[in-house]
XYZ file of C-alpha atoms in Angstrom:
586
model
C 0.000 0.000 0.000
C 1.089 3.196 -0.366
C 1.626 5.484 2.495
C 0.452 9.323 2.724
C 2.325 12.039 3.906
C -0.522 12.693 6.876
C -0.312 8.922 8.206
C 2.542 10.168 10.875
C 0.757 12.731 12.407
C -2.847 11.106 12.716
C -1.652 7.547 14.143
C -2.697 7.579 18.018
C 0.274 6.908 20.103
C 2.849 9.051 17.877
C 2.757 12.550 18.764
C 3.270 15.074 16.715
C 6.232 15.755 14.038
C 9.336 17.650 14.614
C 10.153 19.810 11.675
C 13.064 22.453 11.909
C 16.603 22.306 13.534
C 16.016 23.107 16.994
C 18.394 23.083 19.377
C 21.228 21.607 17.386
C 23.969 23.034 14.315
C 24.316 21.191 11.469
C 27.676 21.099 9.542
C 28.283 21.090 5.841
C 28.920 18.340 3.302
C 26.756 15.397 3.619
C 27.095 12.391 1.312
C 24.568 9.380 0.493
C 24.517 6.359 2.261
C 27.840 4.121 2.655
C 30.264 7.714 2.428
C 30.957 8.703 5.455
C 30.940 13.029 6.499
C 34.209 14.789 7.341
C 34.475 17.282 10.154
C 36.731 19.159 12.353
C 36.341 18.087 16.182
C 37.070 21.311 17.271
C 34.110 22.692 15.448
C 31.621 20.084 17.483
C 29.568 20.432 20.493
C 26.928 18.690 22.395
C 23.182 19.864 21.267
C 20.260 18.064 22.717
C 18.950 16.064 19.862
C 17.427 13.036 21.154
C 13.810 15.130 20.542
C 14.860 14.812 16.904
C 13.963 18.552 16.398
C 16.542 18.958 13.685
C 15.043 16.478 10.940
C 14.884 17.719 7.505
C 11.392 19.983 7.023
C 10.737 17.022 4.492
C 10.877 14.592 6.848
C 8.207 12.629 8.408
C 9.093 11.456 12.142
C 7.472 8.710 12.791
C 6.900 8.205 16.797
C 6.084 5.018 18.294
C 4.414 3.137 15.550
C 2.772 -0.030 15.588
C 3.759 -3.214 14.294
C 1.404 -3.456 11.607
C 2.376 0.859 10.610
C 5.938 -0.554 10.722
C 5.412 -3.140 8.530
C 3.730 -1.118 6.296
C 6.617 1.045 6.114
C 9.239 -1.761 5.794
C 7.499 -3.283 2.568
C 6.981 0.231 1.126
C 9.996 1.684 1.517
C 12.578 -1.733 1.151
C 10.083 -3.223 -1.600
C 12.328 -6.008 -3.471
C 14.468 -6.857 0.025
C 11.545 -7.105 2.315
C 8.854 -9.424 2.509
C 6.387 -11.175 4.758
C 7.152 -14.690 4.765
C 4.027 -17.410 4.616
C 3.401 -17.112 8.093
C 3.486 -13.385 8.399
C 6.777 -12.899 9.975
C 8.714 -9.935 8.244
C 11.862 -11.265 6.505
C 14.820 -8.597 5.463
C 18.172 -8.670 4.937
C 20.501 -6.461 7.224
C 22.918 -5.999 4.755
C 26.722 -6.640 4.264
C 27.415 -7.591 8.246
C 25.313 -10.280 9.412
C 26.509 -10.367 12.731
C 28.227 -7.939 15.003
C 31.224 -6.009 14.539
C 33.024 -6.431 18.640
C 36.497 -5.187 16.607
C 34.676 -2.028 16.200
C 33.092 -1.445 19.455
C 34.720 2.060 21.353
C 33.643 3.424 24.818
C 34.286 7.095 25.410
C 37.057 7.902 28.340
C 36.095 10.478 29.924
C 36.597 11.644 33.657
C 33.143 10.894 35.264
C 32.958 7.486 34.340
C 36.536 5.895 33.140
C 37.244 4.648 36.678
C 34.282 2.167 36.177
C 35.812 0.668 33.402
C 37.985 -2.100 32.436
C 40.244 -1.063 29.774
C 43.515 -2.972 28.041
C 44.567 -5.587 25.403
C 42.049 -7.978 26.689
C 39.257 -5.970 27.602
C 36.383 -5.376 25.276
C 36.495 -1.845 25.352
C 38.744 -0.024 23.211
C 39.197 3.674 24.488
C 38.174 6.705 22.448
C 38.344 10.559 23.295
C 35.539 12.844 23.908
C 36.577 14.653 20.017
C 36.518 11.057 18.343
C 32.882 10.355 20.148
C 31.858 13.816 18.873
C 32.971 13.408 15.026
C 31.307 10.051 15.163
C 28.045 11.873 16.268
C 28.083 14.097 13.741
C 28.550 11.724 11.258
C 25.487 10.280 12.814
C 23.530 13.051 13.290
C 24.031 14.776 9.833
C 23.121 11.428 8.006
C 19.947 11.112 9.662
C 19.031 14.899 9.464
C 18.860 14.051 5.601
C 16.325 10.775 5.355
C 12.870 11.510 4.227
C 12.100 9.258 7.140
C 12.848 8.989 10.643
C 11.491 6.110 13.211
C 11.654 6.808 17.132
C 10.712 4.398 19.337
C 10.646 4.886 23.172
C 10.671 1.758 25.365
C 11.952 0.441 28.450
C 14.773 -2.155 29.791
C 14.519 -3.734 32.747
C 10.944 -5.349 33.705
C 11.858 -4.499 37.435
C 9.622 -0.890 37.390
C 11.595 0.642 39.865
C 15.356 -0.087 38.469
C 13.829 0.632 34.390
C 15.986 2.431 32.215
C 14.003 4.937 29.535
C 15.910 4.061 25.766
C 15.126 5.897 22.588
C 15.916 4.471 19.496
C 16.565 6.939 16.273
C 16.945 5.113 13.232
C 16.094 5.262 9.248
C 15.021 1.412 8.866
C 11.215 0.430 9.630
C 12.958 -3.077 9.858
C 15.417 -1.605 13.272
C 12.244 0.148 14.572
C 9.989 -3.116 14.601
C 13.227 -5.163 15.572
C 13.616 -2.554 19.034
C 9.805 -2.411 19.610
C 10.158 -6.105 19.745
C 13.406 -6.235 22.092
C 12.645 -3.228 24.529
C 9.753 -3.346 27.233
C 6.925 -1.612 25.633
C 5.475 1.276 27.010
C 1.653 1.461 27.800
C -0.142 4.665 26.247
C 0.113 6.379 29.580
C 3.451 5.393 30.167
C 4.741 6.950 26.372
C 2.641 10.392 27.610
C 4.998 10.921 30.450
C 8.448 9.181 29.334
C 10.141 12.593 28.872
C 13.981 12.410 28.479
C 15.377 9.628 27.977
C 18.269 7.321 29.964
C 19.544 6.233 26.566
C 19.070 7.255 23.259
C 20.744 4.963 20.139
C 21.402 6.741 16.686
C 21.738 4.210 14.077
C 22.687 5.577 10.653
C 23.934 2.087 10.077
C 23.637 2.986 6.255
C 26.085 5.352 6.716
C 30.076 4.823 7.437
C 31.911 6.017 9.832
C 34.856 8.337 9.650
C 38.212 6.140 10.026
C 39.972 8.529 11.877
C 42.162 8.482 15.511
C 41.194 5.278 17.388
C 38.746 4.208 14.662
C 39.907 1.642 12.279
C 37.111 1.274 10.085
C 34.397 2.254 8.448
C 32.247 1.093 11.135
C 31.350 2.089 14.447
C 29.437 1.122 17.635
C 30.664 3.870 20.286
C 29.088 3.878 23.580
C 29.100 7.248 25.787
C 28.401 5.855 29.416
C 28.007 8.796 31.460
C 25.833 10.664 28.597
C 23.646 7.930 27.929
C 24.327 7.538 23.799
C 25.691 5.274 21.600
C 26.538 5.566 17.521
C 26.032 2.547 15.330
C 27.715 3.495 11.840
C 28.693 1.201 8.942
C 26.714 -1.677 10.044
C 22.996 -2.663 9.253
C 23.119 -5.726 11.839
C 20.064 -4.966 14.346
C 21.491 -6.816 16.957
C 24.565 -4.308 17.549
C 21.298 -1.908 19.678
C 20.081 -4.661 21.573
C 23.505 -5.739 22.507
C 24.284 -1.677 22.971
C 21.356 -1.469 25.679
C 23.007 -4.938 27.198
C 26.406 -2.798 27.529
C 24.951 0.268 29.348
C 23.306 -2.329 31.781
C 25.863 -4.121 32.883
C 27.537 -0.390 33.429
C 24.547 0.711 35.660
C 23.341 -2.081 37.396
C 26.401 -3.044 39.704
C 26.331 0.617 40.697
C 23.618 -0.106 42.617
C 24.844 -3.241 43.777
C 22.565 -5.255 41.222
C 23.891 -7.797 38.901
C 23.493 -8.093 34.863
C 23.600 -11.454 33.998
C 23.916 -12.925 30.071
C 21.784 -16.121 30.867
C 18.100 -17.602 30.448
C 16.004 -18.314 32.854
C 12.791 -20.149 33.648
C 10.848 -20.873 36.624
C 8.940 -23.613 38.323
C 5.503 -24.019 39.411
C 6.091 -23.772 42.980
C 8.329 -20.455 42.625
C 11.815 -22.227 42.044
C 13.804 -19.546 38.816
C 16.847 -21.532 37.569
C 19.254 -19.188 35.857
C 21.230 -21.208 32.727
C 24.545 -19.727 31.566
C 26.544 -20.911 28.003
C 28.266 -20.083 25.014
C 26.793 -20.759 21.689
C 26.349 -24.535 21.077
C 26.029 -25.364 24.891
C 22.247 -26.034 24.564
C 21.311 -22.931 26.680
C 18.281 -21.983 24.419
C 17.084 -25.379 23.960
C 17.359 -26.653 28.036
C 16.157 -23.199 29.348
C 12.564 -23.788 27.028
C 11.147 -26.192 29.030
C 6.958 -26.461 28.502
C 6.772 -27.162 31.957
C 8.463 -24.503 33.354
C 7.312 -20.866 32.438
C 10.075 -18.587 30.571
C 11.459 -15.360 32.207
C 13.537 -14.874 29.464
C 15.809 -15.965 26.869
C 19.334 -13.669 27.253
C 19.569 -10.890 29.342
C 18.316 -10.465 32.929
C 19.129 -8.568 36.402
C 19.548 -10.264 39.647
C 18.561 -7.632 42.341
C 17.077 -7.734 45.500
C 13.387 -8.154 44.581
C 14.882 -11.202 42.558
C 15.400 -11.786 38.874
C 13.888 -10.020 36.248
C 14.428 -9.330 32.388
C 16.190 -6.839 30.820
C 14.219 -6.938 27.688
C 10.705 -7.097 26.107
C 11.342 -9.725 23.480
C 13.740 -12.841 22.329
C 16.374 -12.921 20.155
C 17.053 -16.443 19.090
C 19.015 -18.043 16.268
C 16.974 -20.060 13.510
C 19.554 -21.787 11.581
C 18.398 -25.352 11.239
C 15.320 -24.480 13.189
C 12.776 -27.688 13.894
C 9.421 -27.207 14.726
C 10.163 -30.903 16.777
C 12.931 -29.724 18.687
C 12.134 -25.864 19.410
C 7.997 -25.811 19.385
C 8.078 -22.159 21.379
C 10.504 -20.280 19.125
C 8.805 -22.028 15.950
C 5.356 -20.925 16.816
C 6.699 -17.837 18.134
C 7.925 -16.459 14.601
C 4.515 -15.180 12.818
C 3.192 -11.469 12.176
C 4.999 -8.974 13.861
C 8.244 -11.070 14.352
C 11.136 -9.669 11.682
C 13.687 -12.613 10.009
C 16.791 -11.650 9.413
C 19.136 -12.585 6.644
C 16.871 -16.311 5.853
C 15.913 -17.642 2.633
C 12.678 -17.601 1.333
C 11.122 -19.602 -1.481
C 10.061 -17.157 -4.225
C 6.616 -18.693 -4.550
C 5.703 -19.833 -1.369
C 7.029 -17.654 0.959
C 8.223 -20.603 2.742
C 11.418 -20.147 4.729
C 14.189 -22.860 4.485
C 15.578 -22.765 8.122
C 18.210 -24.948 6.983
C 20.169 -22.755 4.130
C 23.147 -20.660 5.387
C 23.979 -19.479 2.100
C 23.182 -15.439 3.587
C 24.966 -16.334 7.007
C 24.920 -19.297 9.744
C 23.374 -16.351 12.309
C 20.063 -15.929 10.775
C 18.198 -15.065 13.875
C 14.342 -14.130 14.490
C 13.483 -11.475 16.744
C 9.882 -11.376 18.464
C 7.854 -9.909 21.805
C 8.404 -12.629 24.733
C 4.597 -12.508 24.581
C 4.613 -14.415 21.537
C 5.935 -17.628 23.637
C 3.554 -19.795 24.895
C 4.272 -20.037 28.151
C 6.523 -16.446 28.955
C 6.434 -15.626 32.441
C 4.528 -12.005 32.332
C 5.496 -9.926 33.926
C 9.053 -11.578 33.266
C 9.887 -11.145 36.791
C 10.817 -13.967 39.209
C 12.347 -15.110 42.681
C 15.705 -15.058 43.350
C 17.399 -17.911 42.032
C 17.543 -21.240 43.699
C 19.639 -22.918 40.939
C 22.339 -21.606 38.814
C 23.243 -23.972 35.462
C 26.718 -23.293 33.515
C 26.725 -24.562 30.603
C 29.866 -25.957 28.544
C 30.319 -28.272 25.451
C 33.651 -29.771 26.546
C 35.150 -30.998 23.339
C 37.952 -32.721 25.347
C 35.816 -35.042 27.099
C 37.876 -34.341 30.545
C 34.663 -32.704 32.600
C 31.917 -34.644 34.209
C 28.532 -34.164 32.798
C 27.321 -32.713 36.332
C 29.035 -31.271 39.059
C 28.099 -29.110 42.152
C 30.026 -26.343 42.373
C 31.212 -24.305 46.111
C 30.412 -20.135 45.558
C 34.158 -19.663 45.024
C 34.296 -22.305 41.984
C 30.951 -20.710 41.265
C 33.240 -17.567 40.856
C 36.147 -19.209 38.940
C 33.755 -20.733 36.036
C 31.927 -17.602 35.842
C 34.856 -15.864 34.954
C 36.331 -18.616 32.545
C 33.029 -18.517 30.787
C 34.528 -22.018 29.426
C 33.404 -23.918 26.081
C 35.102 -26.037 23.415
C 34.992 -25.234 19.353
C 34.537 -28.749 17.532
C 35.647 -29.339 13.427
C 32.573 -27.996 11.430
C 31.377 -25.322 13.878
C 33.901 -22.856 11.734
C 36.309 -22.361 9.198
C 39.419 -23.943 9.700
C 38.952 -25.683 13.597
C 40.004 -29.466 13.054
C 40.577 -30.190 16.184
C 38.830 -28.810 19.366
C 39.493 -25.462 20.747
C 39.343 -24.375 24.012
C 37.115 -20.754 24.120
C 36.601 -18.656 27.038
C 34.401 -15.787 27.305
C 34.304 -13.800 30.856
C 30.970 -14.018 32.623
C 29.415 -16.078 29.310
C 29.143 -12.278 27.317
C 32.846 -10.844 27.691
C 32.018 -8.522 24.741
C 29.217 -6.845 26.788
C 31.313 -6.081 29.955
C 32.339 -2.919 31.099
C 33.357 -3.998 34.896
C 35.965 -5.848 35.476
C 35.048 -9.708 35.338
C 35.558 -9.998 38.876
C 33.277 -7.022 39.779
C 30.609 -9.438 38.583
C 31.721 -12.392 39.977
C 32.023 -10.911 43.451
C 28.078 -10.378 43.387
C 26.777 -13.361 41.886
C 28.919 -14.529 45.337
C 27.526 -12.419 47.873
C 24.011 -12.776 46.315
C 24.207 -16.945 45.952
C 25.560 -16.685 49.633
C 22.328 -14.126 50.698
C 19.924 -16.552 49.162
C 20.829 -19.834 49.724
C 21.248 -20.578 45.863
C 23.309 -23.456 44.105
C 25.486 -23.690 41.069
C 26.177 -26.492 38.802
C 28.719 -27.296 36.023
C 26.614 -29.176 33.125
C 29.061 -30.386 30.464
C 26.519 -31.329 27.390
C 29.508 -32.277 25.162
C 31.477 -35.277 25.062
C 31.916 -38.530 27.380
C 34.248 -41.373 26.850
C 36.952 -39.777 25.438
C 37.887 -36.438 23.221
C 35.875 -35.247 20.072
C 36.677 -38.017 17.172
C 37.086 -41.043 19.869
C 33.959 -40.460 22.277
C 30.516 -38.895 21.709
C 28.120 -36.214 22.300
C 26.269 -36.377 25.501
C 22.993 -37.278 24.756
C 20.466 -34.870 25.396
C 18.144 -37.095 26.845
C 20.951 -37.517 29.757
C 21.444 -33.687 30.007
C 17.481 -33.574 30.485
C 17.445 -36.015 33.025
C 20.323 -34.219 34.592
C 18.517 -30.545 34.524
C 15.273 -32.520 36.089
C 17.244 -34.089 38.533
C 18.598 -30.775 39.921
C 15.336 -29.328 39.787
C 13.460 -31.990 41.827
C 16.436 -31.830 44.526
C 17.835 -35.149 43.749
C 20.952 -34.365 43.507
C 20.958 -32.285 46.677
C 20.637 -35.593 48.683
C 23.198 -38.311 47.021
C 26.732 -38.804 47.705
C 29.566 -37.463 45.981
C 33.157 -37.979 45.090
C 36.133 -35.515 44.157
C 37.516 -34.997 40.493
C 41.169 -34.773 41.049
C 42.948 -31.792 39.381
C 39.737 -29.480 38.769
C 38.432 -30.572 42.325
C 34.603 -31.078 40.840
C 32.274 -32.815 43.345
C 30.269 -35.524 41.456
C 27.589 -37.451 42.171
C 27.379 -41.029 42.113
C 24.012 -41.197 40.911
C 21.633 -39.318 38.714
C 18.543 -41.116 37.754
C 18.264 -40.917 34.216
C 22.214 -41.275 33.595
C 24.200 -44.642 33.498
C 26.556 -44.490 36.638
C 29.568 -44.727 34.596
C 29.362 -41.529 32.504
C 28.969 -39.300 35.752
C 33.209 -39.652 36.081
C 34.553 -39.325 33.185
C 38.094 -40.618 34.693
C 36.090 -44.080 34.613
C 34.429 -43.594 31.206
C 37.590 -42.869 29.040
C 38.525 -46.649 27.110
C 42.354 -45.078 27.785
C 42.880 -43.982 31.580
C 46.463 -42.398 30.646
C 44.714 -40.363 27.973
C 42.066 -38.881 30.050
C 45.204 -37.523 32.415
C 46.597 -36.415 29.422
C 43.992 -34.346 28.004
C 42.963 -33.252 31.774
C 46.184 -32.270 32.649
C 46.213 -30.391 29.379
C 42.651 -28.882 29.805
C 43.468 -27.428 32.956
C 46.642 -25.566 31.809
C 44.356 -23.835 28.966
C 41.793 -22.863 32.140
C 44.951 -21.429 34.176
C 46.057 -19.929 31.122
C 43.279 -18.099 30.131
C 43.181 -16.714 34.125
C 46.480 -14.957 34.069
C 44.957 -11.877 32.081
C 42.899 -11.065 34.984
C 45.677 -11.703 37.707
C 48.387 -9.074 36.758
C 46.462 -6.759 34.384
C 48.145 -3.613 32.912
C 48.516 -0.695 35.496
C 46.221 1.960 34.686
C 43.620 -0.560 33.219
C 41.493 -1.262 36.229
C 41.203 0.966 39.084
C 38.186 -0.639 40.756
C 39.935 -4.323 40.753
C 40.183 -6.032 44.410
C 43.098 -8.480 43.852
C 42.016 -10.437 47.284
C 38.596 -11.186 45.275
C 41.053 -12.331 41.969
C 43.232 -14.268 44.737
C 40.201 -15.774 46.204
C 38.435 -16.838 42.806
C 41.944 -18.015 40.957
C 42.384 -20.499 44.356
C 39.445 -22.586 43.298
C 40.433 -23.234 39.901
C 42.208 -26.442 38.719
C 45.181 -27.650 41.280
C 47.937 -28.656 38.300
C 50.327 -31.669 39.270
């Protein structure tokens, strides 16, 4: 359908236009999308904009649409790359990066808030300067000012009403709109009248590159300014750099106030019980946190404060390569109109999507509101946790497939954020690798690791909560000699902890990584529970655990002696106390 000029200011929840340049300068010389705009720092300065007064007089601003207006939009104005697949989902492509661009993430260091954050070689946050930030913004800024259409949508994160954060999202893609109105806590009508300024405000001119200048090495762009609540996404199309940009700023603010920001799923039981399930991809988090029996809180990001657990975001972000309807019933049913597709195949005629072609990308991924799942948890709040899962695929066959874990080894696996890459998972791994990803989402941290750790500590001491090491990759020996752990083992495992089986059997030690195991699971064949006994070749499983447990005391050294100047909050008696219950080597 075509869509008139007058639809943005007679839709019910959108306000009014903005026409004009209020409150902001523009600056010459602005090229089409993929150039980037050159500027002189010194001739910048901070305007408000995030009230989007300075759109083009041309340009319709269009506040807070609905799904349906947004659609409308997307097929309009992308006709040829958009579509609605058979069962109404939007499908679109998000151009040349199909996944996100952590090389190209920058934070802003700056006085008020550079204390807070953990900088060096292997932190995820590569320093800018106030002048770099502000060219960036420009860039930004001046793109956008140029589109014949704007989207704003206001939402919130953080289902826990007193802790919510207020985000505004600026962008020239119907497709990013829909995709944020999906993955931000959507505001009631009442709640959009008063939402005033807000916490955060994301302007994507992902059509538009960045300038490659100073401490910017590309043509993209993702910077982050903490302490005035923006971030820049330039050169990049992939929708999941804002959700992942409101994930960042969370897990800045929330251990501020003492609350933790956790990069997990969680589900709860009918009696109350929330289980929070940590893991890499490929661990099984998505598919053992979707349980039909247990109500979902959510899928990815969530808060652990002292009302309990709640969810960071509105919506689920989950991947769809090789999607079954069999395996994954909620996230199959849950992609229909008003969910967006990105990057899949569709056939021409039908409209059918093939879940299981990865000739776009292996991270197709469908976003849609966690109302959309069966059995969501609303509101996604919960207790605090009485179970904690972390997840690993262990490629070298060395840990158990369940182990209880004591707060301080609690701590140490937190930090490893431990998993194995396997031959096939991506170019040019043929044997396993060992990966390790601080607090399961290093690229989202801005604390030190151990900021986080010592929390999830204090707060699993406060509430009486347990943590357990689930290893859902291989038993009886290495990738190529033993096999995958089947999942109907890992289930049995998950049910066992939840009924508080394994709270009440008897367990022995692990030597070297000092696991307790149990000695029975019902469900799982006594033998597999120590994989010591389950290896055909006793010498190689000391081998390969010896050889494991190097790669875990390895990986630790970055965050015993890390580079002065790079972390002035660190409390080396909390690294002391975590690295102490890692693996004892011979």
């Amino acid at each position: 359908m075509a869509i008139s000029a007058g639809m943005a200011n007679t839709r019910a929840i959108s306000g009014q236009r903005n026409m004009g340049r209020k409150g902001w300068t523009s600056v010459p010389h602005t090229r089409g999308a993929g150039a980037h705009v050159k500027t002189k720092a010194s001739t910048l300065e901070y305007k408000q904009v995030h009230t989007v007064d300075w759109a083009s007089e041309r340009a319709q601003v269009i506040r807070n649409a609905s799904p349906s207006e947004l659609i409308e939009y997307a097929l309009e104005l992308e006709a040829g790359s958009t579509h609605l697949d058979a069962r109404g989902a939007l499908a679109t492509r998000s151009g040349k990066k199909t996944g996100r661009s952590p090389k190209d993430k920058r934070v802003v260091k700056e006085p008020k808030t550079e204390g807070s954050v953990w900088w060096g070689v292997t932190s995820p946050n590569v320093p800018i300067s106030e002048d770099e930030y502000l060219l960036q913004r420009n860039v930004a800024i001046e793109y956008l000012s140029t589109k014949d259409h704007l989207f704003v949508i206001d939402g919130f994160a953080d289902w826990n009403k007193e802790n919510r954060v207020k985000v505004r999202i600026v962008c020239t893609r119907p497709y990013h709109a829909l995709f944020m109105h999906n993955m931000l806590i959507r505001p009631t009508r009442e709640e959009l009248a008063t939402f005033k300024d807000p916490d955060l405000v994301i302007y994507n001119a992902g059509q538009c590159s960045a300038d490659p200048v100073g401490n910017m090495t590309s043509g993209t762009a993702v910077c982050l300014h903490l302490s005035r609540g923006e971030m820049v996404v330039l050169g990049t199309e992939y929708a999941g750099e804002m959700k992942k940009g409101v994930f960042t700023f969370m897990n800045y603010l929330a251990p501020k106030n003492r609350r933790l920001s956790l990069h997990s799923g969680c589900n709860v039981g009918q009696d109350g019980d929330t289980t929070l399930f940590f893991g890499l991809s490929g661990t099984g988090k998505t598919t053992l946190s979707a349980d039909e029996h247990r109500p979902l809180v959510g899928d990815d990001e969530h808060i652990w404060g002292d009302e309990g657990i709640s969810n960071i975001e509105g919506g689920c972000y989950a991947k769809c390569i090789k999607l079954n309807k069999e395996r994954e019933p909620q996230i199959y049913e849950a992609l229909r109109y008003g969910a967006v597709l990105e990057n899949v195949v569709l056939d021409p005629i039908t409209r059918e999507v093939d879940f299981d072609d990865n000739s776009i990308t292996d991270n197709t991924r469908a976003s849609y509101p966690v109302e959309f799942v069966k059995n969501a948890a609303i509101p996604c709040c919960s207790t605090h946790p009485r179970h904690i899962i972390m997840l690993c695929c262990d490629a070298f066959g060395v840990l158990p497939p369940v182990a209880k874990l004591t707060n301080n080894q609690a701590m140490y696996h937190f930090v490893s954020g431990y998993s194995a890459k396997v031959a096939g998972t991506e170019v040019g791994v043929s044997e396993p690798q060992a990966t390790f990803s601080a607090c399961f989402g290093s690229a989202f941290l801005v604390w030190h690791p151990t900021k986080y750790a010592a929390l999830l500590s204090e707060k699993m001491a406060q509430h009486g909560t347990t943590a357990w090491l689930v290893n859902t990759g291989w038993t009886g020996g290495a990738y190529g000699v033993g096999h995958r752990m089947p999942l109907s083992h890992t289930r049995a495992i998950i049910d066992a902890i939840h009924s508080g089986e394994l709270l009440d059997v008897e367990y022995e030690t692990l030597p070297v990584f000092n696991l307790q195991i149990p000695l029975s699971c019902s469900g799982v064949p006594s033998e597999e529970l120590n994989p010591a006994r389950n290896w055909p070749d006793t010498d190689g499983y000391l081998r390969g655990q010896e050889h494991l447990a190097k790669l875990f005391v390895e990986n630790f050294q970055q965050y015993m002696d890390p580079s002065p100047g790079t972390v002035a909050h660190l409390d080396t008696r909390i690294v002391d106390q975590i690295f102490r219950a890692g693996p004892t080597l011979p």
